Each structure stands twice: as C-alpha cells, then as structure tokens.
C-alpha cells in the first residue's frame, strides 16, 4: 500500500507529539502523520510512579487524543527503512509513506551491560511499553528482594517508589562513589543517599555487579568485592543510547556515540529530514562538545524548533546548545540541577568560583511545613557568568531550577543575580532578606 | 550624648537589615549602626499568619541576632531630625549619631481613610509592631464579626486566615469590581474570590464604606448602597504611603507622592544620604514613571544596591527600574503576578498580545495531589518583549513567577520563551509537552 503525507514523524514520544502539534500550529494546511511503533506507550518520566504512586499502571498511558482532535493522523506501525531518493518510509506492515518532510523522533534504547548471566529471566530493562511494564510491575510486587542497577534518576526514583511497597528489600547499586553523580556534586548526592537509607533502601555505592547467578531465573547477584545478594528481580537503569539504526541505514550522518548529526535547527545531513530528542546529536551549551543529555524536556524544546522550522526557519533558536536541567523528588525532598556541576566544570577546564547558601523555604521558620534548603551556584571566576546551579528543598524548588536554567540560557552574571527583583511569600518561599539565589551569588562575588 | 559611626541606617525592617549586612560584606572595616524605633518588630509579610497559622504571634518576631553576630550595632531609638551640614542624626533619647553615610529605610505608614467614625475603637490599621498586633489578634479572636477594608494582598490573606478561626463572620470589602485588581486581571481575581467564598468569607466588591457607626467602639459599618453590617472589629488594609517626614524636614527632595527622590543607585539629593525600600522613589521598569510598589522583596533588592555602593559604585545595577513581582497563597491556591497586567499595559498605552494556557501541575494527571493551573503572559505585540505574567497553581508556582520575573528583567521575547530549555518532573511540574510558559508564549506568537 502507498500513502502520501506532507510531514511524517517517526516516533510517538514527547518529541514526536510536540513536533506534530507545533507543525500543525505553524503549517495548518499541511497533512501531518505520526507513526508510533508501540500499541500502548507510556509517559516516560512517569514510569517510576507505576510501581506505587499511581493507582494502576494504565494511569501512565500516553494519550494521543489531543493530536487526533487537532487533525493529526496517528498510526501504529514500525518504520523499517527510508528511501531518501524517492522520499518514502517503508513499514513493517508493508506500507510506503511518501513525505515532503521527515522527522526522526525514534528515541533511545536501554543499554544492556555485558555481565555474565544478563540473559536470565527476571532481569528487566525499562522499555516505554505499557504491556511490558505491567508485567515488570507485577513481578516486582511478587518479590521479596529487588535489586536496581544504576544510581541515576531512574534508579533513585524507582528505589524510592518500591521502598513504599510492603515487605520488599530494595538494593540500589551504583559503580561510582555517589548517586546522581552526573548531575550533582557530592554534597547534594549525600542528601538523596541519606533520604533513601532512612526509608530502608540498601544503597551500595562504589559497587560493581560482576555476575548474575541462578538457574533459568536470576537468584543472586555477585559484586566485585565478593558479596552476594539474593534477588528475585533485577531492574537495569544504567543509561540509554540513541536509536539511530534507520538513519544509519539510509546513509544519514551519525556520530560515534550513535547520535544522528543535526545542525542548530535539528536538520540532518539531508535537508528534508530532521532528527529530534534522544536520537539526535546535542551540543553542550558552554563548550559545544557533543553531550549525551536525554531528557523529555530537552526533547520537547528541540521538537518545537523543528516543528516551527520544517519548511522555513521561522523560529530563531536563541539558546544555542543544550543545558541539562533536571529535577527529581524523593519522599518530600526536591533535588534539581541545571548546567554544569562544580566537578564537571573543573573537568572541562573552567576557572570557577562557587557560592552556596543554606536556609529554609518559608518565613518565619515557625510556619508549619517548613523544609530545609540548599542552593549552590557555579560561576566563571573571571567573567562572572553563571555556569550551573544545584538546589535541594521543598516543592517550590521544582520551578526554582527553571529560574536558574533561564539565567544560564541568558548568560546572566553574579552581579545581575545579586540585584535580582523577585517575589517572596511567607508560606511559599524563603525570606526576601535571604533569597537563596541572590545570597549564593553574593557569596561567590565576595570570593572573587 | 554623642556617638560616632560610619554607616548609620535608620529603620530595622527588611531594607535596613539587608543594607546593613550587605554593607558589612562590602566594607568590613566600617562601623555600621542600625537604629530601629520599635522595641519588638515583626516580619512584615508574616503578619496575616499571626491570626491562625503561627502557634503564637511572637513566632513572627523579627530577629536581629544575625546582624549583631556580624558585628553590626543594632539600637532601639527613634530618629527625630537630621543635621546634614554637621552630618548627625538626633534621636528621641537625645543622642546625636554622627555618620559618614546615612541610609533612610524608614518604610511606610498605613493610609487612614477619611470616613466618618474612623476614630472609633476596634478599628485597626496594620502597624509592624508586635505588642500592638498581639492586641489586634486578641480582639479579633474574641469577635463574632470582623470586617476587613481593602481587597489587596493584606486583606485577602488576613481574610483567609481569620476564616479558619471558629465562629467568626468575615467580611472583605473592596471598592473596585475585583479583589487584587492592582496585580491581576479579572480572570485571576475571580479564582481568589471563589476560593474565599468557598471558605465562607463574605466578599463584597464594588462596595464602599461611608460610615463607621457605634458608641465609643465601632458596632456597624454602613455601605454606600445603604447596607449595614454588624461588626466587632474592623481591619484597614487599603495601602500605605512613604514615611518621609525626616527627609522632608531636612530639605531632601521628596516627590508629590511623598517618596524620597533617589537616583538609580538609591542616592538622595544629598550624596551622603541613601533611601531604600517603601520610603524611596521607584521608577517603573517599562515607562520610567514613578510607581508605588511597596514590597519587602523590592526593598531588599534596593538595599543590596545601596549597601554595596555606599562609598563607591561597586555593584552595577543591571535591571533599571522596578517591576512588581508578587505571590500570594489562599488555602492551597498560589496566585502570583510579575510586571504589567493586561489592563495596566493597555492603560499605559502598550500595544499588546497575550497568550494563555490552562492545565495541571503534575503528569500524568492521575498522580495524587494534582492542582489546576493557569498561566497568562503579556507581550509587546510589535517587539515581542515580555511585559508581564500572571499564574495560578500549586506550590511550585511560587518560584515560577520568579522565572517570569527574570525573563522580564532580561527583556526576553516570546520566541526566546518558546525555545526555552527547562526541567519537568511528574510529581513536581506539568508535562514537558505543555510547559505552560512555553505554551503561552507560543499562543501569543500565533496571534501576531
């Protein structure tokens, strides 16, 4: 069968969805088609909450009704090849989809570590597939011992959730000295480690798994230091790699990390093909080196740029390069990071100065529900430009990291932050006398 | 008695405190003295919470231990005159304080409306004095009927608090058609009106008090439309005027509104005298017209500029002019505003375009504790520059308004906001596919 569309988007994740709706907004007369490969897909960042917080896993199902009601065609089918010369995509069902503009939003695939016994049953990667994940959740709920491999965001959030289920021992195993080490300096990582330990999670850092032992199913995990841990289920959360086979096979430029090469406007080496989200190359905001940020929020920002600029560059990208802006939530504690950490900045060769402030998130501190807070800002020592920030606190800090993200994207300096005008409120924020971002900037300036 | 100091600061509110600590930070060798007139003063924005949320009114006492431990002298005494020629301030106790640099942080005084019967007992203005306010709180707690005059932030927050006390009828009376009309457009004001009404507060808008009736004490309030309301206590929250008598009497330039004239660095017409906070002139960020923003957060930003620049201009003020950034909290609902409202922008003559978005503050929306949200952004239609924003949502929105404030201060455009990189998290924010600030910017662009 042959079908014809104007804009064909391969991938039904956050990047694909946002690219489709943006394209419809900017080019209302174009026919837009989204091909998604999974019958029932999920909200990616909601996956940890399928274990406990959501009443049932189905509550995390990804919805497409919004796209459809906007007049966008959404089809379940899997692209198997791209013919760039004749401009069509062939699918598993045998259909040829002819396009004017093609967008690859094919996402990423979990990294499977090369560890002896990795093929055993009850060792699960995290795939964005509802039916698959329902089975994983069920298996976890029937377990006595669950081991999570990888102390990044997925590992931390899943450990927090599973610890809320009755009668399950949770092990969180990280090779590096600290959890969340890509996004936080040590003094923030320890906050999340303390929090998880206080909830009974066995946090094992500096720990390397060397073997999965068992019969057909995994029964024990062996660590490099000789320790063995009984397990019923193992969850893998050690990262992902770009899903770029389609692009590679059709001769598009793909870099050594597997990411599809794109220019500032998400155009691949073929001007009629765009790539966005986890499968696309990202350049670091500060150094322009290739970076491996894989976040839904980053993906949606790229999707908006691609969607607006499919036929003509309408939307100028003001913020060249990618910053990582993350937030996470562990049992009441909000931890968030934007831009470079101190250790990443030093590793990249920046001369830096940091400013920190610790306080509380209400004023006076006698108000009910007050949380301890911590803010750290990293500046270029000579030029004073903000390079990064890390924060720990209560619910309002979820958007405070986005304020810091805006300041980074605007290349604000410590002086500009010191003279910032802001709103404060007794119930909602710290006192105006000690607004943390201002105080941290001031402390940094006093060190220069 | 004669005393000698280097930097003399008159006023122990947020502006005075922050100016003193900033000055100590920038000029550690200078002797710094703060004169405050009230024995026990309070955290200004904490005043509403003395009625219910705080266990006892004393929990809102302003502390000075931080200043004292930094080596700053804090004295209770009242300045009565300034001798600019000989550079000293004379106080009620008869002491002469000689200064090198003088900072006026004398704050504001409540406006007392000219209404028949205003002098009767149990009609209270809000003074920042703990002993006075303890009496007010006690009187309110003994009441059956409390009427609050003025539907601004103080009125709204006090009404919310008193409504939580058992057995008190609360009346909130506002002359204008809507509450919080200085800071919000109608569609946001109605949210707070609905919320207060759902809590049993009698919200009377378009209502003007013309007489307080009673014997020695107030017993009834008469409205212009003839209605009469039984009351035991009346609280006045209709605004404040700069407290600038000292400045006027010593010949400093004071503008018609009563505010002390200052330049961009908070210097008065006498180069050795600075004025900061509610008593000092503010210029609007967009038009440079005089504006009457009186916020602790604004005051502290000015205090940092003055404190750093007392002897030399060290800290360049990057953000010229004042924007109002407010937030408030009514029974779980966070409402906040930054910059111009739509109606203020139109009144000032701006050609504008607005963008709005409504959603929820978690994703998927099946997570517990989800709140409805609303974001409105106001842009200059031709230049695309952000002029203002209003938001309604849950706790994380307290800092979202500060993100919008940063964007205003950086003169960001709708395009820049549309391509923003941000962090989102299921438990903490809306979905990345619909990040509200981005969506509102996109909607505004589609209207241009």
PDB file of N, CA and C in Angstrom, chain B residues 302-359:
ATOM      1  N   UNK B 302      16.797  46.783  46.547  1.00  0.00           N
ATOM      2  CA  UNK B 302      17.340  48.143  46.634  1.00  0.00           C
ATOM      3  C   UNK B 302      18.396  48.231  47.730  1.00  0.00           C
ATOM      4  N   UNK B 303      18.143  47.531  48.823  1.00  0.00           N
ATOM      5  CA  UNK B 303      19.069  47.569  49.958  1.00  0.00           C
ATOM      6  C   UNK B 303      20.421  46.992  49.568  1.00  0.00           C
ATOM      7  N   UNK B 304      20.403  45.964  48.717  1.00  0.00           N
ATOM      8  CA  UNK B 304      21.677  45.367  48.290  1.00  0.00           C
ATOM      9  C   UNK B 304      22.453  46.338  47.402  1.00  0.00           C
ATOM     10  N   UNK B 305      21.725  47.057  46.562  1.00  0.00           N
ATOM     11  CA  UNK B 305      22.378  48.034  45.685  1.00  0.00           C
ATOM     12  C   UNK B 305      22.973  49.161  46.527  1.00  0.00           C
ATOM     13  N   UNK B 306      22.194  49.674  47.488  1.00  0.00           N
ATOM     14  CA  UNK B 306      22.700  50.757  48.340  1.00  0.00           C
ATOM     15  C   UNK B 306      23.865  50.271  49.196  1.00  0.00           C
ATOM     16  N   UNK B 307      23.713  49.128  49.817  1.00  0.00           N
ATOM     17  CA  UNK B 307      24.739  48.624  50.737  1.00  0.00           C
ATOM     18  C   UNK B 307      26.079  48.417  50.056  1.00  0.00           C
ATOM     19  N   UNK B 308      26.041  47.932  48.819  1.00  0.00           N
ATOM     20  CA  UNK B 308      27.288  47.679  48.098  1.00  0.00           C
ATOM     21  C   UNK B 308      27.936  48.974  47.624  1.00  0.00           C
ATOM     22  N   UNK B 309      27.101  50.002  47.398  1.00  0.00           N
ATOM     23  CA  UNK B 309      27.578  51.204  46.705  1.00  0.00           C
ATOM     24  C   UNK B 309      27.701  52.424  47.609  1.00  0.00           C
ATOM     25  N   UNK B 310      27.737  52.234  48.910  1.00  0.00           N
ATOM     26  CA  UNK B 310      27.746  53.365  49.848  1.00  0.00           C
ATOM     27  C   UNK B 310      28.929  54.296  49.615  1.00  0.00           C
ATOM     28  N   UNK B 311      30.115  53.716  49.402  1.00  0.00           N
ATOM     29  CA  UNK B 311      31.316  54.557  49.268  1.00  0.00           C
ATOM     30  C   UNK B 311      31.788  54.682  47.824  1.00  0.00           C
ATOM     31  N   UNK B 312      31.589  53.611  47.064  1.00  0.00           N
ATOM     32  CA  UNK B 312      31.961  53.629  45.641  1.00  0.00           C
ATOM     33  C   UNK B 312      30.932  52.764  44.927  1.00  0.00           C
ATOM     34  N   UNK B 313      30.662  53.049  43.674  1.00  0.00           N
ATOM     35  CA  UNK B 313      29.725  52.188  42.951  1.00  0.00           C
ATOM     36  C   UNK B 313      30.454  50.919  42.515  1.00  0.00           C
ATOM     37  N   UNK B 314      30.212  49.877  43.304  1.00  0.00           N
ATOM     38  CA  UNK B 314      30.856  48.593  43.058  1.00  0.00           C
ATOM     39  C   UNK B 314      29.916  47.675  42.280  1.00  0.00           C
ATOM     40  N   UNK B 315      28.646  47.742  42.637  1.00  0.00           N
ATOM     41  CA  UNK B 315      27.675  46.794  42.091  1.00  0.00           C
ATOM     42  C   UNK B 315      26.807  47.525  41.070  1.00  0.00           C
ATOM     43  N   UNK B 316      27.076  47.262  39.794  1.00  0.00           N
ATOM     44  CA  UNK B 316      26.302  47.913  38.734  1.00  0.00           C
ATOM     45  C   UNK B 316      24.891  47.345  38.736  1.00  0.00           C
ATOM     46  N   UNK B 317      23.930  48.228  38.709  1.00  0.00           N
ATOM     47  CA  UNK B 317      22.534  47.800  38.696  1.00  0.00           C
ATOM     48  C   UNK B 317      22.160  47.474  37.265  1.00  0.00           C
ATOM     49  N   UNK B 318      21.942  46.191  37.011  1.00  0.00           N
ATOM     50  CA  UNK B 318      21.692  45.766  35.634  1.00  0.00           C
ATOM     51  C   UNK B 318      20.242  45.971  35.242  1.00  0.00           C
ATOM     52  N   UNK B 319      19.373  45.948  36.227  1.00  0.00           N
ATOM     53  CA  UNK B 319      17.948  45.995  35.915  1.00  0.00           C
ATOM     54  C   UNK B 319      17.398  47.330  36.360  1.00  0.00           C
ATOM     55  N   UNK B 320      17.377  48.250  35.477  1.00  0.00           N
ATOM     56  CA  UNK B 320      16.938  49.588  35.850  1.00  0.00           C
ATOM     57  C   UNK B 320      15.425  49.614  35.921  1.00  0.00           C
ATOM     58  N   UNK B 321      14.935  50.215  36.968  1.00  0.00           N
ATOM     59  CA  UNK B 321      13.504  50.334  37.134  1.00  0.00           C
ATOM     60  C   UNK B 321      12.932  49.155  37.897  1.00  0.00           C
ATOM     61  N   UNK B 322      11.760  49.385  38.440  1.00  0.00           N
ATOM     62  CA  UNK B 322      11.151  48.421  39.345  1.00  0.00           C
ATOM     63  C   UNK B 322      10.033  47.667  38.665  1.00  0.00           C
ATOM     64  N   UNK B 323      10.045  46.347  38.782  1.00  0.00           N
ATOM     65  CA  UNK B 323       8.861  45.584  38.419  1.00  0.00           C
ATOM     66  C   UNK B 323       8.255  45.076  39.725  1.00  0.00           C
ATOM     67  N   UNK B 324       6.957  44.953  39.735  1.00  0.00           N
ATOM     68  CA  UNK B 324       6.313  44.350  40.894  1.00  0.00           C
ATOM     69  C   UNK B 324       6.248  42.848  40.647  1.00  0.00           C
ATOM     70  N   UNK B 325       6.785  42.070  41.557  1.00  0.00           N
ATOM     71  CA  UNK B 325       6.634  40.609  41.496  1.00  0.00           C
ATOM     72  C   UNK B 325       6.000  40.197  42.822  1.00  0.00           C
ATOM     73  N   UNK B 326       4.797  39.676  42.748  1.00  0.00           N
ATOM     74  CA  UNK B 326       4.036  39.330  43.945  1.00  0.00           C
ATOM     75  C   UNK B 326       3.681  37.850  43.932  1.00  0.00           C
ATOM     76  N   UNK B 327       3.524  37.268  45.097  1.00  0.00           N
ATOM     77  CA  UNK B 327       2.817  35.999  45.155  1.00  0.00           C
ATOM     78  C   UNK B 327       1.954  35.969  46.397  1.00  0.00           C
ATOM     79  N   UNK B 328       0.883  35.207  46.323  1.00  0.00           N
ATOM     80  CA  UNK B 328       0.042  35.048  47.499  1.00  0.00           C
ATOM     81  C   UNK B 328      -0.498  33.629  47.530  1.00  0.00           C
ATOM     82  N   UNK B 329      -1.070  33.271  48.670  1.00  0.00           N
ATOM     83  CA  UNK B 329      -1.447  31.890  48.926  1.00  0.00           C
ATOM     84  C   UNK B 329      -2.773  31.910  49.650  1.00  0.00           C
ATOM     85  N   UNK B 330      -3.796  31.319  49.047  1.00  0.00           N
ATOM     86  CA  UNK B 330      -5.105  31.261  49.695  1.00  0.00           C
ATOM     87  C   UNK B 330      -5.546  29.818  49.718  1.00  0.00           C
ATOM     88  N   UNK B 331      -5.396  29.195  50.871  1.00  0.00           N
ATOM     89  CA  UNK B 331      -5.935  27.860  51.091  1.00  0.00           C
ATOM     90  C   UNK B 331      -5.548  26.874  49.979  1.00  0.00           C
ATOM     91  N   UNK B 332      -4.259  26.759  49.711  1.00  0.00           N
ATOM     92  CA  UNK B 332      -3.791  25.802  48.714  1.00  0.00           C
ATOM     93  C   UNK B 332      -3.594  26.373  47.322  1.00  0.00           C
ATOM     94  N   UNK B 333      -4.199  27.518  47.069  1.00  0.00           N
ATOM     95  CA  UNK B 333      -4.083  28.151  45.747  1.00  0.00           C
ATOM     96  C   UNK B 333      -2.961  29.185  45.765  1.00  0.00           C
ATOM     97  N   UNK B 334      -1.973  29.009  44.882  1.00  0.00           N
ATOM     98  CA  UNK B 334      -0.929  30.014  44.722  1.00  0.00           C
ATOM     99  C   UNK B 334      -1.297  30.915  43.550  1.00  0.00           C
ATOM    100  N   UNK B 335      -1.320  32.214  43.801  1.00  0.00           N
ATOM    101  CA  UNK B 335      -1.588  33.205  42.755  1.00  0.00           C
ATOM    102  C   UNK B 335      -0.408  34.153  42.732  1.00  0.00           C
ATOM    103  N   UNK B 336       0.104  34.444  41.566  1.00  0.00           N
ATOM    104  CA  UNK B 336       1.272  35.314  41.526  1.00  0.00           C
ATOM    105  C   UNK B 336       1.284  36.126  40.248  1.00  0.00           C
ATOM    106  N   UNK B 337       1.965  37.242  40.304  1.00  0.00           N
ATOM    107  CA  UNK B 337       1.960  38.202  39.206  1.00  0.00           C
ATOM    108  C   UNK B 337       3.321  38.879  39.110  1.00  0.00           C
ATOM    109  N   UNK B 338       3.753  39.172  37.905  1.00  0.00           N
ATOM    110  CA  UNK B 338       5.008  39.897  37.701  1.00  0.00           C
ATOM    111  C   UNK B 338       4.818  40.880  36.564  1.00  0.00           C
ATOM    112  N   UNK B 339       5.314  42.087  36.747  1.00  0.00           N
ATOM    113  CA  UNK B 339       5.266  43.081  35.680  1.00  0.00           C
ATOM    114  C   UNK B 339       3.864  43.617  35.466  1.00  0.00           C
ATOM    115  N   UNK B 340       3.559  43.967  34.225  1.00  0.00           N
ATOM    116  CA  UNK B 340       2.281  44.602  33.910  1.00  0.00           C
ATOM    117  C   UNK B 340       1.171  43.568  33.752  1.00  0.00           C
ATOM    118  N   UNK B 341      -0.016  43.894  34.256  1.00  0.00           N
ATOM    119  CA  UNK B 341      -1.197  43.110  33.906  1.00  0.00           C
ATOM    120  C   UNK B 341      -1.663  43.573  32.528  1.00  0.00           C
ATOM    121  N   UNK B 342      -2.578  42.833  31.946  1.00  0.00           N
ATOM    122  CA  UNK B 342      -3.121  43.251  30.648  1.00  0.00           C
ATOM    123  C   UNK B 342      -3.782  44.620  30.770  1.00  0.00           C
ATOM    124  N   UNK B 343      -4.588  44.805  31.819  1.00  0.00           N
ATOM    125  CA  UNK B 343      -5.318  46.069  31.926  1.00  0.00           C
ATOM    126  C   UNK B 343      -4.365  47.225  32.214  1.00  0.00           C
ATOM    127  N   UNK B 344      -3.342  46.996  33.022  1.00  0.00           N
ATOM    128  CA  UNK B 344      -2.358  48.058  33.256  1.00  0.00           C
ATOM    129  C   UNK B 344      -1.581  48.380  31.982  1.00  0.00           C
ATOM    130  N   UNK B 345      -1.243  47.363  31.214  1.00  0.00           N
ATOM    131  CA  UNK B 345      -0.481  47.584  29.983  1.00  0.00           C
ATOM    132  C   UNK B 345      -1.296  48.412  28.991  1.00  0.00           C
ATOM    133  N   UNK B 346      -2.577  48.059  28.866  1.00  0.00           N
ATOM    134  CA  UNK B 346      -3.450  48.808  27.956  1.00  0.00           C
ATOM    135  C   UNK B 346      -3.589  50.248  28.443  1.00  0.00           C
ATOM    136  N   UNK B 347      -3.776  50.410  29.747  1.00  0.00           N
ATOM    137  CA  UNK B 347      -3.919  51.752  30.310  1.00  0.00           C
ATOM    138  C   UNK B 347      -2.669  52.597  30.048  1.00  0.00           C
ATOM    139  N   UNK B 348      -1.498  51.954  30.090  1.00  0.00           N
ATOM    140  CA  UNK B 348      -0.247  52.692  29.862  1.00  0.00           C
ATOM    141  C   UNK B 348       0.018  52.930  28.382  1.00  0.00           C
ATOM    142  N   UNK B 349      -0.841  52.379  27.523  1.00  0.00           N
ATOM    143  CA  UNK B 349      -0.701  52.672  26.098  1.00  0.00           C
ATOM    144  C   UNK B 349       0.097  51.657  25.300  1.00  0.00           C
ATOM    145  N   UNK B 350       0.411  50.496  25.885  1.00  0.00           N
ATOM    146  CA  UNK B 350       1.166  49.487  25.136  1.00  0.00           C
ATOM    147  C   UNK B 350       0.266  48.755  24.143  1.00  0.00           C
ATOM    148  N   UNK B 351       0.803  48.486  22.966  1.00  0.00           N
ATOM    149  CA  UNK B 351       0.123  47.584  22.028  1.00  0.00           C
ATOM    150  C   UNK B 351       0.554  46.173  22.402  1.00  0.00           C
ATOM    151  N   UNK B 352      -0.393  45.350  22.771  1.00  0.00           N
ATOM    152  CA  UNK B 352      -0.023  44.066  23.360  1.00  0.00           C
ATOM    153  C   UNK B 352      -0.661  42.886  22.654  1.00  0.00           C
ATOM    154  N   UNK B 353      -0.113  41.712  22.985  1.00  0.00           N
ATOM    155  CA  UNK B 353      -0.752  40.463  22.616  1.00  0.00           C
ATOM    156  C   UNK B 353      -0.576  39.550  23.834  1.00  0.00           C
ATOM    157  N   UNK B 354      -1.611  38.780  24.141  1.00  0.00           N
ATOM    158  CA  UNK B 354      -1.497  37.900  25.304  1.00  0.00           C
ATOM    159  C   UNK B 354      -1.505  36.440  24.861  1.00  0.00           C
ATOM    160  N   UNK B 355      -0.935  35.595  25.674  1.00  0.00           N
ATOM    161  CA  UNK B 355      -1.004  34.161  25.458  1.00  0.00           C
ATOM    162  C   UNK B 355      -1.389  33.501  26.770  1.00  0.00           C
ATOM    163  N   UNK B 356      -2.299  32.532  26.719  1.00  0.00           N
ATOM    164  CA  UNK B 356      -2.698  31.876  27.963  1.00  0.00           C
ATOM    165  C   UNK B 356      -2.628  30.364  27.800  1.00  0.00           C
ATOM    166  N   UNK B 357      -2.515  29.690  28.919  1.00  0.00           N
ATOM    167  CA  UNK B 357      -2.576  28.232  28.901  1.00  0.00           C
ATOM    168  C   UNK B 357      -3.143  27.745  30.225  1.00  0.00           C
ATOM    169  N   UNK B 358      -4.014  26.758  30.153  1.00  0.00           N
ATOM    170  CA  UNK B 358      -4.535  26.151  31.374  1.00  0.00           C
ATOM    171  C   UNK B 358      -4.203  24.675  31.387  1.00  0.00           C
ATOM    172  N   UNK B 359      -3.863  24.149  32.541  1.00  0.00           N
ATOM    173  CA  UNK B 359      -3.500  22.744  32.624  1.00  0.00           C
ATOM    174  C   UNK B 359      -3.493  22.260  34.051  1.00  0.00           C
TER     175      UNK B 359
END
